[in-house]
């Protein structure tokens, strides 16, 4: 038989004024299973809590109900008091007679009746409460960072500097990401590589960072504190331990006209190549699709077609028969920082809606380029060594037209969102252009100017006022090539006049999109993504770098369009979350998780399908001879968040959510109608 | 008939009809919204008794049937708005479940007007008050619901 103690709080006057507190305690005294019921001015005060502790000992209470404020306010306080009195803290619950009663009703009689009902419902529930033990999970205090752009680099450095080991996985042959492609950065016109390269080297040399480039996450298992990650190291065709990055191999490669990804197709590379001179690590990789050796082999030719690089390598580091290898890493937290790609105009895209802007002739008119291509043109390390030359004939363009919001803020083309960085980088481009072509004219077609960072609006004003960029509010409807020039036909919506501009070059500020393959990665990590493919944060305001999967964090442009300062800030925030998680050897979890009764489970796995966390696993039940009897559901306590959707879904009622079992809820419902 | 139920019947016969309403709400949105109604001192009808659950995904339609069987005249089910679920998808499961449950309610003898399904977020204290008042006045108009309870009592008397 239960011996429940009920403690009714006056909360000063807050409850006592509208609820006859003494009558509530009196009504509880008459209930079966209630051994003790009192009222007191302030239950949450020290003497109030002492009353509870004393009553537990003196009256041998088996459960405690505190009728007071919302459990969101003081449940922890009273559970601690109950534990201090010697009973399991989960045998203590609160009846909310303040927020849900005294404060919202004026009629004293009706409020008192309701308070009695509320308290009785909780008494009946607590009679069926089971003692629960806080779940403790060991934490593997190493982190995985996916993506080696500026966000990934920052996160990895912060975690490593905080004293924890980091595995940094980058799918490209070098870290650096898009930032390494930029010429100068807004709003300070810092040289991008000058501020980035030292950080890349720091990552490479850090004793606590394990850098895996040209690698991808293959699978992720486990849960917060205990992830097991399998990483595919793609075959570089290089023995990393032998190669010293001398570059002799590249000099001999006969395939010299492959469009360089780093130079956005404006420069050329060889089939064995280092993406850019400052690459980290400084190791080449063989592009097997373009390499004559591999193409010859693929065609079935028995004689070796090439192999010149192997002959040129004095250290015997070229390995044509190298295969993909796998590494397994145990980590406690994961930071996703896979960054962005640009909307690819006129190219094959992953959605029908995104095949827009054929009217701009991108891909057919060589002098229509995108923003990243302009960065490469303006960059000292770029294909023109920083000279602004148009791709078709190398002439210096005297008239450049920039078009903003290409793909951004255009629901008709499938992207409603603002890409955030384009207003700023177009302003920067007009400046870089004028600093190099003093008599050049830059014209910008824009919809709005959104320059909302520190020093950003001033920067745009500077582009207009000091560097003479001409800003036209309006869109461009069509562009075509007329001999040497590109005719740009637009509309000035401020003056209400159509406009035709002759341009030597056109730069399209294209939308930011998440990296391809992000959906696959998100599914491996069981984090959600929005309809555009950006990773969803747990809460847009209060939990911006966490995801809905505990232990998985997000930083940079894979979450939504971000500029460098925001990406770095997010990365540091994610790193601090990881270090916070790693500050204890064990993780404490509320024990209110689902539990499976394997005897009842029929193995239908509806629960597995409705679980948003992937917390349901399959467990084989075998007899003593090892024969398989059945397969049942099992709950991973580390992953379960305690929502109870599985229990409501289970047709055989073999799942129970601790703290909210059917027995407890039905008892409360029964008590509801007892009056 | 137990003493307790006799009292209820008497009370109901004597005074004007006061509906008894059970509310099944999630911990994160509606329960917190109801807390906010309290701290904002938003006055509402005292007829609703709240049962707190972690998520609307935890709400078994049998809870609703049980509440009617125990003498509820109406039921409120309320949780986080679509897209705002603390557990990311529990409310979607609940929504689908109750779309089907609503279809079969008339068949099992419950007027669908006796149940309110709503989304009340943690910041919508005022809305919670409105949901409560609107439901109470609607149920008041429908009168007491005793079909299920009588059925249970008859079964018990016969047994």
PDB file of C-alpha atoms in Angstrom, chain B:
ATOM      1  CA  UNK B   1     -23.316   3.214  -8.680  1.00  0.00           C
ATOM      2  CA  UNK B   2     -20.477   4.414  -6.455  1.00  0.00           C
ATOM      3  CA  UNK B   3     -20.965   7.125  -3.907  1.00  0.00           C
ATOM      4  CA  UNK B   4     -18.762   9.459  -5.861  1.00  0.00           C
ATOM      5  CA  UNK B   5     -20.722   9.136  -9.105  1.00  0.00           C
ATOM      6  CA  UNK B   6     -23.973   9.573  -7.230  1.00  0.00           C
ATOM      7  CA  UNK B   7     -22.676  12.884  -5.941  1.00  0.00           C
ATOM      8  CA  UNK B   8     -21.809  14.021  -9.434  1.00  0.00           C
ATOM      9  CA  UNK B   9     -25.197  13.129 -10.797  1.00  0.00           C
ATOM     10  CA  UNK B  10     -26.870  14.955  -7.932  1.00  0.00           C
ATOM     11  CA  UNK B  11     -24.725  18.004  -8.444  1.00  0.00           C
ATOM     12  CA  UNK B  12     -25.426  17.995 -12.147  1.00  0.00           C
ATOM     13  CA  UNK B  13     -29.156  17.686 -11.601  1.00  0.00           C
ATOM     14  CA  UNK B  14     -29.195  20.473  -8.993  1.00  0.00           C
ATOM     15  CA  UNK B  15     -27.097  23.217 -10.525  1.00  0.00           C
ATOM     16  CA  UNK B  16     -26.680  24.464 -14.092  1.00  0.00           C
ATOM     17  CA  UNK B  17     -24.680  22.097 -16.227  1.00  0.00           C
ATOM     18  CA  UNK B  18     -20.920  22.498 -15.707  1.00  0.00           C
ATOM     19  CA  UNK B  19     -18.991  20.477 -18.266  1.00  0.00           C
ATOM     20  CA  UNK B  20     -15.981  18.477 -17.128  1.00  0.00           C
ATOM     21  CA  UNK B  21     -13.210  18.597 -19.660  1.00  0.00           C
ATOM     22  CA  UNK B  22      -9.934  16.693 -19.819  1.00  0.00           C
ATOM     23  CA  UNK B  23      -7.016  18.264 -21.659  1.00  0.00           C
ATOM     24  CA  UNK B  24      -4.127  16.169 -22.959  1.00  0.00           C
ATOM     25  CA  UNK B  25      -1.246  18.504 -23.661  1.00  0.00           C
ATOM     26  CA  UNK B  26       2.435  18.281 -24.432  1.00  0.00           C
ATOM     27  CA  UNK B  27       4.994  19.426 -21.913  1.00  0.00           C
ATOM     28  CA  UNK B  28       6.926  21.798 -24.161  1.00  0.00           C
ATOM     29  CA  UNK B  29       4.385  23.953 -25.980  1.00  0.00           C
ATOM     30  CA  UNK B  30       0.839  23.843 -24.646  1.00  0.00           C
ATOM     31  CA  UNK B  31       1.670  23.067 -21.010  1.00  0.00           C
ATOM     32  CA  UNK B  32       4.173  25.916 -21.023  1.00  0.00           C
ATOM     33  CA  UNK B  33       1.630  28.108 -22.823  1.00  0.00           C
ATOM     34  CA  UNK B  34      -0.867  27.314 -20.065  1.00  0.00           C
ATOM     35  CA  UNK B  35       1.818  28.252 -17.514  1.00  0.00           C
ATOM     36  CA  UNK B  36       2.192  31.568 -19.328  1.00  0.00           C
ATOM     37  CA  UNK B  37      -1.579  32.087 -19.169  1.00  0.00           C
ATOM     38  CA  UNK B  38      -1.157  31.679 -15.417  1.00  0.00           C
ATOM     39  CA  UNK B  39       1.739  34.093 -15.004  1.00  0.00           C
ATOM     40  CA  UNK B  40      -0.164  36.561 -17.244  1.00  0.00           C
ATOM     41  CA  UNK B  41      -3.245  36.094 -15.012  1.00  0.00           C
ATOM     42  CA  UNK B  42      -5.440  35.344 -18.014  1.00  0.00           C
ATOM     43  CA  UNK B  43      -8.811  34.372 -16.586  1.00  0.00           C
ATOM     44  CA  UNK B  44     -10.627  31.380 -18.059  1.00  0.00           C
ATOM     45  CA  UNK B  45     -13.345  28.848 -17.294  1.00  0.00           C
ATOM     46  CA  UNK B  46     -12.346  26.469 -14.454  1.00  0.00           C
ATOM     47  CA  UNK B  47     -13.750  23.343 -16.101  1.00  0.00           C
ATOM     48  CA  UNK B  48     -10.580  21.913 -17.628  1.00  0.00           C
ATOM     49  CA  UNK B  49      -8.214  19.410 -15.950  1.00  0.00           C
ATOM     50  CA  UNK B  50      -4.840  19.149 -17.625  1.00  0.00           C
ATOM     51  CA  UNK B  51      -2.955  15.877 -18.085  1.00  0.00           C
ATOM     52  CA  UNK B  52       0.690  16.623 -18.915  1.00  0.00           C
ATOM     53  CA  UNK B  53       2.497  14.349 -21.372  1.00  0.00           C
ATOM     54  CA  UNK B  54       5.937  14.739 -22.878  1.00  0.00           C
ATOM     55  CA  UNK B  55       4.618  15.099 -26.442  1.00  0.00           C
ATOM     56  CA  UNK B  56       1.346  14.884 -28.351  1.00  0.00           C
ATOM     57  CA  UNK B  57       3.004  11.891 -29.996  1.00  0.00           C
ATOM     58  CA  UNK B  58       2.555  10.086 -26.650  1.00  0.00           C
ATOM     59  CA  UNK B  59      -1.238  10.593 -26.662  1.00  0.00           C
ATOM     60  CA  UNK B  60      -2.998   7.333 -27.294  1.00  0.00           C
ATOM     61  CA  UNK B  61      -6.572   7.823 -28.642  1.00  0.00           C
ATOM     62  CA  UNK B  62      -7.584   5.391 -25.900  1.00  0.00           C
ATOM     63  CA  UNK B  63      -6.858   8.171 -23.371  1.00  0.00           C
ATOM     64  CA  UNK B  64      -9.667  10.170 -24.948  1.00  0.00           C
ATOM     65  CA  UNK B  65     -12.076   7.265 -24.901  1.00  0.00           C
ATOM     66  CA  UNK B  66     -11.098   6.554 -21.304  1.00  0.00           C
ATOM     67  CA  UNK B  67     -11.791  10.177 -20.322  1.00  0.00           C
ATOM     68  CA  UNK B  68     -15.291   9.987 -21.829  1.00  0.00           C
ATOM     69  CA  UNK B  69     -15.869   6.668 -20.152  1.00  0.00           C
ATOM     70  CA  UNK B  70     -14.959   8.260 -16.804  1.00  0.00           C
ATOM     71  CA  UNK B  71     -17.447  11.074 -17.247  1.00  0.00           C
ATOM     72  CA  UNK B  72     -15.722  13.765 -19.280  1.00  0.00           C
ATOM     73  CA  UNK B  73     -18.102  15.861 -21.349  1.00  0.00           C
ATOM     74  CA  UNK B  74     -15.341  17.100 -23.610  1.00  0.00           C
ATOM     75  CA  UNK B  75     -11.652  16.660 -24.393  1.00  0.00           C
ATOM     76  CA  UNK B  76      -8.897  19.000 -25.562  1.00  0.00           C
ATOM     77  CA  UNK B  77      -5.791  17.707 -27.322  1.00  0.00           C
ATOM     78  CA  UNK B  78      -3.140  20.323 -27.836  1.00  0.00           C
ATOM     79  CA  UNK B  79       0.565  20.463 -28.633  1.00  0.00           C
ATOM     80  CA  UNK B  80       3.253  22.277 -30.565  1.00  0.00           C
ATOM     81  CA  UNK B  81       2.532  23.897 -33.914  1.00  0.00           C
ATOM     82  CA  UNK B  82       3.575  21.879 -36.979  1.00  0.00           C
ATOM     83  CA  UNK B  83       7.290  22.366 -37.457  1.00  0.00           C
ATOM     84  CA  UNK B  84       7.855  23.388 -33.825  1.00  0.00           C
ATOM     85  CA  UNK B  85       7.806  20.013 -32.102  1.00  0.00           C
ATOM     86  CA  UNK B  86      10.417  19.690 -29.374  1.00  0.00           C
ATOM     87  CA  UNK B  87      10.916  16.119 -30.575  1.00  0.00           C
ATOM     88  CA  UNK B  88      10.946  17.251 -34.225  1.00  0.00           C
ATOM     89  CA  UNK B  89       8.096  15.030 -35.475  1.00  0.00           C
ATOM     90  CA  UNK B  90       5.891  13.815 -32.589  1.00  0.00           C
ATOM     91  CA  UNK B  91       3.115  16.284 -33.398  1.00  0.00           C
ATOM     92  CA  UNK B  92       3.029  15.118 -37.026  1.00  0.00           C
ATOM     93  CA  UNK B  93       2.455  11.552 -35.833  1.00  0.00           C
ATOM     94  CA  UNK B  94      -0.261  12.852 -33.508  1.00  0.00           C
ATOM     95  CA  UNK B  95      -1.872  14.838 -36.307  1.00  0.00           C
ATOM     96  CA  UNK B  96      -2.046  11.807 -38.567  1.00  0.00           C
ATOM     97  CA  UNK B  97      -3.320   9.624 -35.735  1.00  0.00           C
ATOM     98  CA  UNK B  98      -6.126  12.062 -34.847  1.00  0.00           C
ATOM     99  CA  UNK B  99      -7.106  12.645 -38.463  1.00  0.00           C
ATOM    100  CA  UNK B 100      -8.032   8.977 -38.514  1.00  0.00           C
ATOM    101  CA  UNK B 101      -9.443   8.994 -34.993  1.00  0.00           C
ATOM    102  CA  UNK B 102     -11.716  11.900 -35.886  1.00  0.00           C
ATOM    103  CA  UNK B 103     -13.138   9.833 -38.745  1.00  0.00           C
ATOM    104  CA  UNK B 104     -14.092   6.959 -36.470  1.00  0.00           C
ATOM    105  CA  UNK B 105     -15.395   9.047 -33.558  1.00  0.00           C
ATOM    106  CA  UNK B 106     -19.006   9.256 -34.739  1.00  0.00           C
ATOM    107  CA  UNK B 107     -18.909   5.552 -35.481  1.00  0.00           C
ATOM    108  CA  UNK B 108     -17.973   4.733 -31.893  1.00  0.00           C
ATOM    109  CA  UNK B 109     -20.621   7.075 -30.550  1.00  0.00           C
ATOM    110  CA  UNK B 110     -18.770  10.300 -29.757  1.00  0.00           C
ATOM    111  CA  UNK B 111     -19.875  13.573 -31.281  1.00  0.00           C
ATOM    112  CA  UNK B 112     -16.660  14.928 -32.891  1.00  0.00           C
ATOM    113  CA  UNK B 113     -17.667  18.382 -31.604  1.00  0.00           C
ATOM    114  CA  UNK B 114     -16.817  17.191 -28.117  1.00  0.00           C
ATOM    115  CA  UNK B 115     -13.119  17.170 -28.929  1.00  0.00           C
ATOM    116  CA  UNK B 116     -10.939  20.185 -29.605  1.00  0.00           C
ATOM    117  CA  UNK B 117      -7.662  19.655 -31.413  1.00  0.00           C
ATOM    118  CA  UNK B 118      -5.440  22.703 -31.331  1.00  0.00           C
ATOM    119  CA  UNK B 119      -1.858  23.943 -31.508  1.00  0.00           C
ATOM    120  CA  UNK B 120      -0.866  26.231 -28.655  1.00  0.00           C
ATOM    121  CA  UNK B 121       2.749  27.301 -28.428  1.00  0.00           C
ATOM    122  CA  UNK B 122       4.652  28.232 -25.288  1.00  0.00           C
ATOM    123  CA  UNK B 123       4.154  31.915 -26.080  1.00  0.00           C
ATOM    124  CA  UNK B 124       0.405  31.674 -26.652  1.00  0.00           C
ATOM    125  CA  UNK B 125      -0.996  32.020 -23.134  1.00  0.00           C
ATOM    126  CA  UNK B 126      -3.895  34.081 -24.465  1.00  0.00           C
ATOM    127  CA  UNK B 127      -4.678  31.463 -27.094  1.00  0.00           C
ATOM    128  CA  UNK B 128      -4.786  28.737 -24.434  1.00  0.00           C
ATOM    129  CA  UNK B 129      -7.379  30.764 -22.512  1.00  0.00           C
ATOM    130  CA  UNK B 130      -9.405  31.161 -25.708  1.00  0.00           C
ATOM    131  CA  UNK B 131      -9.200  27.440 -26.517  1.00  0.00           C
ATOM    132  CA  UNK B 132     -10.398  26.605 -22.989  1.00  0.00           C
ATOM    133  CA  UNK B 133     -13.266  29.125 -22.996  1.00  0.00           C
ATOM    134  CA  UNK B 134     -14.366  28.251 -26.509  1.00  0.00           C
ATOM    135  CA  UNK B 135     -14.360  24.527 -25.742  1.00  0.00           C
ATOM    136  CA  UNK B 136     -16.235  24.983 -22.442  1.00  0.00           C
ATOM    137  CA  UNK B 137     -18.970  27.069 -24.066  1.00  0.00           C
ATOM    138  CA  UNK B 138     -19.301  24.654 -26.994  1.00  0.00           C
ATOM    139  CA  UNK B 139     -19.584  21.649 -24.652  1.00  0.00           C
ATOM    140  CA  UNK B 140     -22.044  23.573 -22.482  1.00  0.00           C
ATOM    141  CA  UNK B 141     -24.229  23.901 -25.572  1.00  0.00           C
ATOM    142  CA  UNK B 142     -23.945  20.185 -26.344  1.00  0.00           C
ATOM    143  CA  UNK B 143     -25.004  19.196 -22.822  1.00  0.00           C
ATOM    144  CA  UNK B 144     -23.662  16.375 -20.640  1.00  0.00           C
ATOM    145  CA  UNK B 145     -22.175  13.278 -22.249  1.00  0.00           C
ATOM    146  CA  UNK B 146     -23.155  10.193 -20.342  1.00  0.00           C
ATOM    147  CA  UNK B 147     -23.417   7.602 -23.104  1.00  0.00           C
ATOM    148  CA  UNK B 148     -20.094   5.954 -22.388  1.00  0.00           C
ATOM    149  CA  UNK B 149     -20.343   6.182 -18.641  1.00  0.00           C
ATOM    150  CA  UNK B 150     -23.835   4.677 -18.583  1.00  0.00           C
ATOM    151  CA  UNK B 151     -22.634   1.873 -20.790  1.00  0.00           C
ATOM    152  CA  UNK B 152     -19.816   1.092 -18.376  1.00  0.00           C
ATOM    153  CA  UNK B 153     -22.102   1.242 -15.369  1.00  0.00           C
ATOM    154  CA  UNK B 154     -24.652  -1.024 -17.035  1.00  0.00           C
ATOM    155  CA  UNK B 155     -21.934  -3.509 -17.871  1.00  0.00           C
ATOM    156  CA  UNK B 156     -20.713  -3.447 -14.290  1.00  0.00           C
ATOM    157  CA  UNK B 157     -24.277  -3.801 -12.915  1.00  0.00           C
ATOM    158  CA  UNK B 158     -24.897  -6.775 -15.165  1.00  0.00           C
ATOM    159  CA  UNK B 159     -21.641  -8.473 -14.246  1.00  0.00           C
TER     160      UNK B 159
END
